Short mmCIF file of C-alpha atoms and ligand atoms in Angstrom, two decimals:
data_model
loop_
_atom_site.label_atom_id
_atom_site.label_comp_id
_atom_site.label_asym_id
_atom_site.label_seq_id
_atom_site.Cartn_x
_atom_site.Cartn_y
_atom_site.Cartn_z
CA MET A 1 113.52 -24.46 308.03
CA LEU A 2 115.02 -21.09 307.11
CA SER A 3 115.44 -19.63 310.62
CA GLY A 4 118.39 -17.26 310.79
CA LYS A 5 118.45 -16.83 307.02
CA THR A 6 117.75 -13.66 305.05
CA ALA A 7 116.27 -13.75 301.55
CA VAL A 8 116.35 -11.05 298.87
CA ILE A 9 113.40 -11.49 296.50
CA THR A 10 112.74 -9.38 293.39
CA GLY A 11 109.17 -8.71 292.32
CA ALA A 12 108.14 -9.77 295.82
CA SER A 13 105.05 -7.62 296.22
CA THR A 14 102.77 -9.55 293.85
CA GLY A 15 102.01 -13.00 292.45
CA ILE A 16 104.63 -15.73 292.67
CA GLY A 17 107.22 -13.43 294.32
CA ALA A 18 104.89 -12.42 297.15
CA CYS A 19 103.94 -16.05 297.70
CA ILE A 20 107.62 -17.09 297.91
CA ALA A 21 108.26 -14.22 300.34
CA LYS A 22 105.44 -15.38 302.62
CA LYS A 23 106.51 -19.03 302.36
CA TYR A 24 110.11 -18.20 303.33
CA ALA A 25 108.87 -15.99 306.18
CA SER A 26 106.65 -18.83 307.42
CA LEU A 27 109.81 -20.96 307.57
CA GLY A 28 111.60 -18.29 309.65
CA ALA A 29 113.54 -16.22 307.08
CA GLN A 30 113.85 -12.43 307.11
CA ILE A 31 112.80 -10.90 303.81
CA ALA A 32 114.10 -8.01 301.67
CA ILE A 33 111.20 -7.26 299.32
CA ILE A 34 112.23 -5.65 296.03
CA TYR A 35 109.39 -3.98 294.14
CA ILE A 36 108.92 -1.53 291.32
CA GLY A 37 105.17 -0.79 291.33
CA SER A 38 102.99 0.41 294.18
CA PRO A 39 104.76 1.09 297.51
CA GLU A 40 101.41 0.51 299.27
CA ILE A 41 101.16 -3.04 297.93
CA ALA A 42 104.78 -3.74 298.90
CA GLU A 43 104.12 -2.29 302.35
CA ASN A 44 101.07 -4.55 302.76
CA VAL A 45 103.16 -7.65 302.02
CA LYS A 46 105.78 -6.45 304.49
CA ASN A 47 103.17 -5.86 307.20
CA GLU A 48 101.52 -9.23 306.61
CA ILE A 49 104.91 -10.94 306.93
CA THR A 50 105.97 -9.17 310.11
CA GLU A 51 102.58 -9.52 311.80
CA LYS A 52 101.84 -13.10 310.80
CA TYR A 53 105.31 -14.65 311.02
CA GLY A 54 107.16 -12.33 313.45
CA VAL A 55 110.21 -11.96 311.20
CA ARG A 56 111.79 -8.78 309.88
CA ALA A 57 110.85 -7.60 306.39
CA GLU A 58 111.81 -4.40 304.57
CA ILE A 59 110.82 -2.99 301.19
CA TYR A 60 113.21 -1.58 298.55
CA TYR A 61 112.27 0.19 295.34
CA CYS A 62 114.49 -1.06 292.50
CA ASP A 63 114.26 -1.46 288.74
CA VAL A 64 116.27 -4.65 288.24
CA SER A 65 117.16 -3.66 284.67
CA ASP A 66 119.17 -0.71 286.07
CA PHE A 67 122.59 -2.00 287.17
CA ASP A 68 123.52 1.00 289.34
CA ARG A 69 120.16 0.89 291.09
CA CYS A 70 120.66 -2.83 291.81
CA ARG A 71 124.09 -2.13 293.29
CA GLU A 72 122.76 0.67 295.53
CA THR A 73 119.78 -1.43 296.63
CA VAL A 74 121.88 -4.46 297.54
CA LYS A 75 124.33 -2.20 299.43
CA LYS A 76 121.39 -0.87 301.47
CA ILE A 77 120.02 -4.37 302.10
CA THR A 78 123.48 -5.50 303.24
CA GLU A 79 123.68 -2.55 305.67
CA ASP A 80 120.16 -3.20 306.98
CA PHE A 81 120.39 -6.97 307.44
CA GLY A 82 124.15 -7.48 307.73
CA GLY A 83 124.14 -9.67 304.61
CA PHE A 84 121.87 -12.32 303.14
CA ASP A 85 121.82 -16.02 302.27
CA ILE A 86 119.23 -16.41 299.51
CA LEU A 87 118.52 -14.50 296.30
CA VAL A 88 115.36 -15.14 294.30
CA ASN A 89 115.33 -13.54 290.85
CA ASN A 90 111.60 -13.51 290.26
CA ALA A 91 110.92 -10.11 288.62
CA GLY A 92 109.65 -10.51 285.10
CA ILE A 93 107.44 -8.99 282.41
CA THR A 94 105.76 -10.08 279.19
CA ARG A 95 105.20 -8.06 276.00
CA ASP A 96 103.71 -10.77 273.77
CA SER A 97 103.18 -10.54 270.04
CA LEU A 98 104.08 -12.51 266.96
CA LEU A 99 107.70 -12.24 265.90
CA VAL A 100 107.14 -10.32 262.68
CA THR A 101 104.98 -7.71 264.37
CA MET A 102 106.95 -7.48 267.61
CA GLU A 103 108.24 -3.98 268.34
CA GLU A 104 111.99 -3.78 268.84
CA THR A 105 111.38 -1.90 272.09
CA ASP A 106 109.24 -4.80 273.37
CA PHE A 107 112.03 -7.24 272.62
CA ASP A 108 114.57 -5.03 274.38
CA SER A 109 112.50 -4.29 277.48
CA VAL A 110 111.70 -7.97 278.13
CA ILE A 111 115.36 -8.97 277.74
CA ASN A 112 116.44 -6.06 279.94
CA VAL A 113 114.09 -6.81 282.82
CA ASN A 114 114.03 -10.61 282.70
CA LEU A 115 117.54 -11.60 281.65
CA LYS A 116 119.72 -8.57 282.31
CA GLY A 117 117.88 -7.96 285.60
CA CYS A 118 118.79 -11.48 286.67
CA PHE A 119 122.44 -10.95 285.65
CA ASN A 120 122.55 -7.57 287.44
CA MET A 121 121.28 -9.03 290.68
CA ILE A 122 123.57 -12.07 290.63
CA LYS A 123 126.55 -9.83 289.88
CA VAL A 124 125.86 -7.28 292.61
CA CYS A 125 125.04 -10.02 295.15
CA GLY A 126 128.15 -12.06 294.27
CA ARG A 127 130.49 -10.46 296.77
CA ASN A 128 128.06 -11.10 299.65
CA PHE A 129 127.83 -14.80 298.78
CA LEU A 130 131.58 -15.20 298.19
CA LYS A 131 132.33 -13.59 301.57
CA ARG A 132 129.88 -15.93 303.32
CA LYS A 133 131.04 -19.00 301.40
CA TYR A 134 127.36 -19.83 301.22
CA GLY A 135 124.45 -18.97 298.99
CA LYS A 136 121.26 -20.15 297.37
CA ILE A 137 120.35 -18.41 294.12
CA ILE A 138 116.99 -19.27 292.60
CA ASN A 139 116.05 -17.90 289.19
CA ILE A 140 112.48 -17.98 287.93
CA ALA A 141 112.57 -19.10 284.30
CA SER A 142 109.56 -20.46 282.36
CA VAL A 143 108.51 -23.49 280.35
CA SER A 144 108.20 -21.00 277.49
CA ALA A 145 111.99 -21.33 277.15
CA MET A 146 111.64 -25.09 276.55
CA LYS A 147 108.50 -25.00 274.41
CA GLY A 148 109.30 -21.85 272.40
CA LEU A 149 105.73 -20.64 272.86
CA ALA A 150 104.32 -18.68 269.92
CA GLY A 151 103.99 -14.97 270.58
CA GLN A 152 106.83 -14.99 273.09
CA ALA A 153 110.04 -14.56 271.06
CA ASN A 154 111.25 -11.97 273.57
CA TYR A 155 110.02 -13.72 276.72
CA ALA A 156 111.05 -17.27 275.73
CA SER A 157 114.51 -16.00 274.71
CA SER A 158 114.93 -14.15 278.01
CA LYS A 159 113.93 -17.25 280.00
CA ALA A 160 116.21 -19.53 277.93
CA GLY A 161 118.98 -17.04 278.72
CA ILE A 162 118.13 -17.35 282.42
CA ILE A 163 118.53 -21.13 282.21
CA ALA A 164 121.99 -20.71 280.64
CA LEU A 165 122.90 -18.05 283.22
CA THR A 166 121.81 -20.43 285.99
CA LYS A 167 124.20 -23.13 284.76
CA VAL A 168 127.13 -20.73 284.32
CA THR A 169 126.55 -19.34 287.83
CA ALA A 170 126.34 -22.85 289.28
CA ARG A 171 129.61 -23.79 287.59
CA GLU A 172 131.51 -20.61 288.51
CA LEU A 173 130.37 -20.35 292.14
CA GLY A 174 129.95 -24.01 293.09
CA SER A 175 133.40 -24.33 294.66
CA ARG A 176 132.39 -21.58 297.15
CA ASN A 177 129.37 -23.55 298.33
CA ILE A 178 126.94 -21.38 296.35
CA CYS A 179 124.10 -23.22 294.62
CA CYS A 180 122.20 -21.75 291.69
CA ASN A 181 119.05 -23.36 290.32
CA ALA A 182 116.08 -22.35 288.20
CA ILE A 183 112.37 -23.02 288.42
CA ALA A 184 110.44 -23.17 285.17
CA PRO A 185 106.77 -22.58 285.98
CA GLY A 186 104.05 -23.54 283.55
CA PHE A 187 100.67 -21.81 283.58
CA ILE A 188 100.38 -20.21 287.04
CA MET A 189 97.33 -18.12 287.94
CA THR A 190 98.61 -14.58 288.65
CA ASP A 191 98.18 -11.07 287.25
CA MET A 192 100.59 -12.03 284.45
CA THR A 193 98.22 -14.69 283.11
CA LYS A 194 94.81 -13.29 284.08
CA ASP A 195 94.11 -11.78 280.64
CA LEU A 196 95.67 -14.54 278.56
CA GLY A 197 92.34 -16.28 278.06
CA LYS A 198 93.88 -19.57 276.90
CA GLU A 199 93.17 -21.61 280.04
CA ASP A 200 91.17 -24.32 278.26
CA GLU A 201 93.81 -24.72 275.57
CA TYR A 202 96.53 -25.21 278.20
CA LEU A 203 94.39 -27.41 280.44
CA SER A 204 94.00 -30.05 277.76
CA GLN A 205 97.81 -30.35 277.61
CA ILE A 206 98.46 -30.53 281.37
CA PRO A 207 98.62 -34.13 282.70
CA LEU A 208 97.71 -33.01 286.24
CA ASN A 209 94.60 -31.42 284.73
CA ARG A 210 94.73 -28.14 286.60
CA LEU A 211 96.40 -24.76 286.27
CA GLY A 212 99.11 -23.96 288.80
CA ASN A 213 98.97 -21.50 291.65
CA PRO A 214 101.77 -19.43 293.23
CA GLU A 215 101.94 -21.82 296.18
CA ASP A 216 102.96 -24.65 293.80
CA VAL A 217 106.01 -22.60 292.83
CA ALA A 218 106.72 -21.35 296.36
CA LYS A 219 106.96 -24.92 297.69
CA VAL A 220 109.71 -25.76 295.20
CA ALA A 221 111.42 -22.42 295.88
CA ALA A 222 111.41 -23.37 299.58
CA PHE A 223 113.13 -26.69 298.77
CA LEU A 224 115.80 -24.89 296.73
CA ALA A 225 116.46 -22.42 299.57
CA ASP A 226 116.66 -25.14 302.22
CA GLU A 227 119.53 -27.43 303.18
CA ALA A 228 117.44 -30.27 301.73
CA SER A 229 118.80 -29.16 298.32
CA ASP A 230 122.45 -28.62 299.35
CA TYR A 231 123.72 -31.04 296.66
CA VAL A 232 121.49 -29.67 293.91
CA THR A 233 122.94 -27.02 291.59
CA GLY A 234 122.63 -26.01 287.93
CA GLU A 235 119.22 -27.71 287.86
CA VAL A 236 116.01 -26.52 286.20
CA ILE A 237 112.85 -27.78 287.89
CA ARG A 238 109.63 -27.54 285.93
CA VAL A 239 106.56 -26.68 288.01
CA ASP A 240 104.00 -27.13 285.28
CA GLY A 241 101.79 -30.13 286.05
CA GLY A 242 103.68 -32.04 283.37
CA TYR A 243 102.88 -29.57 280.58
CA ALA A 244 106.34 -29.30 279.00
CA MET A 245 107.65 -32.87 279.42
P1 LIG B 301 103.44 -10.68 288.32
O1 LIG B 301 102.51 -10.71 289.45
O2 LIG B 301 103.21 -9.73 287.20
O3 LIG B 301 104.90 -10.47 288.92
C1 LIG B 301 105.94 -9.87 288.24
C2 LIG B 301 106.74 -9.10 289.27
O4 LIG B 301 107.89 -8.53 288.64
C3 LIG B 301 105.95 -7.95 289.88
O5 LIG B 301 106.03 -8.06 291.28
C4 LIG B 301 106.68 -6.70 289.40
O6 LIG B 301 106.78 -5.71 290.39
C5 LIG B 301 108.06 -7.23 289.13
N1 LIG B 301 108.76 -6.41 288.16
C6 LIG B 301 108.41 -6.17 286.86
N2 LIG B 301 109.31 -5.38 286.28
C7 LIG B 301 110.27 -5.12 287.21
C8 LIG B 301 111.48 -4.36 287.21
N3 LIG B 301 111.90 -3.71 286.11
N4 LIG B 301 112.20 -4.30 288.35
C9 LIG B 301 111.78 -4.94 289.46
N5 LIG B 301 110.66 -5.68 289.53
C10 LIG B 301 109.92 -5.76 288.42
O7 LIG B 301 103.55 -12.11 287.64
P2 LIG B 301 104.00 -13.53 288.19
O8 LIG B 301 103.23 -14.51 287.42
O9 LIG B 301 103.98 -13.57 289.67
O10 LIG B 301 105.51 -13.60 287.66
C11 LIG B 301 106.62 -13.85 288.50
C12 LIG B 301 107.72 -14.53 287.71
O11 LIG B 301 107.27 -15.82 287.30
C13 LIG B 301 108.13 -13.80 286.43
O12 LIG B 301 109.52 -13.87 286.23
C14 LIG B 301 107.42 -14.59 285.35
O13 LIG B 301 108.06 -14.48 284.11
C15 LIG B 301 107.51 -15.98 285.93
N6 LIG B 301 106.55 -16.94 285.36
C16 LIG B 301 105.22 -16.77 285.55
C17 LIG B 301 104.35 -17.69 284.99
C18 LIG B 301 102.85 -17.60 285.16
O14 LIG B 301 102.15 -18.40 284.53
N7 LIG B 301 102.34 -16.69 285.96
C19 LIG B 301 104.84 -18.76 284.23
C20 LIG B 301 106.20 -18.88 284.06
C21 LIG B 301 107.06 -17.96 284.64
P3 LIG B 301 105.57 -4.71 290.76
O15 LIG B 301 104.38 -5.55 291.09
O16 LIG B 301 106.09 -3.97 291.93
O17 LIG B 301 105.33 -3.89 289.53
#
């Protein structure tokens, strides 16, 4: 149960992030929804959460690749909720292409959103967690980091960086009772994967013989936010049906 807890979730208005937000709310947590796209979509998630689960939810526009914006947003969240207990770094983008044809700007933007965004949020949330002597940080990585998937030099590198960042954070903050773990999803059906068109190719390599859904990831994210995982830190949990073992 997450009653009495507050969670900050980036990219929480769509896909995996929205599913984690609803899962946490169903377990009693208040939710700070960080979004960058449509305010209407973010507002819909907020309304669904408050109406269905009776917990407080607020929306915050923030580009996680912008450090100053992250700092201002987390300051506002801290004022609104009086602090928070859980941070989920879920925001992410893809700009796939083969290495030799990849635009430099596509490499930079993926690193900036996925990896630097994760660093920015951990850094600006650090003081809150240190003050509370408690925290659960959950970073959404990808099996692409482990497999080195073709066409994803930028994305796989950013996610491998997130795994390293997770371990450094776990090591540096562990003595203050702050846990940091990563989830590495496999092929999860969301907007990010809807145009990939490689479902059959992946399916033949997935021992559980099905593609994943956001709920598969949200259930593991719930475990990592709960006291059930209090002695788990610096871990990377694959949620991929066995794809990358
Ligand atoms: P998605 O629906 O496209 O979600 C990505 C989210 O990131 C969106 O909510 C988007 O916000 C947000 N976002 C993008 N750029 C941002 C920025 N600069 N600042 C703040 N937020 C930003 O795709 P998803 O599949 O749920 O992806 C969620 C996470 O899971 C990502 O980190 C992704 O890399 C990871 N993942 C997904 C899969 C998969 O198969 N789907 C596999 C492995 C890992 P808006 O909607 O407001 O634009």
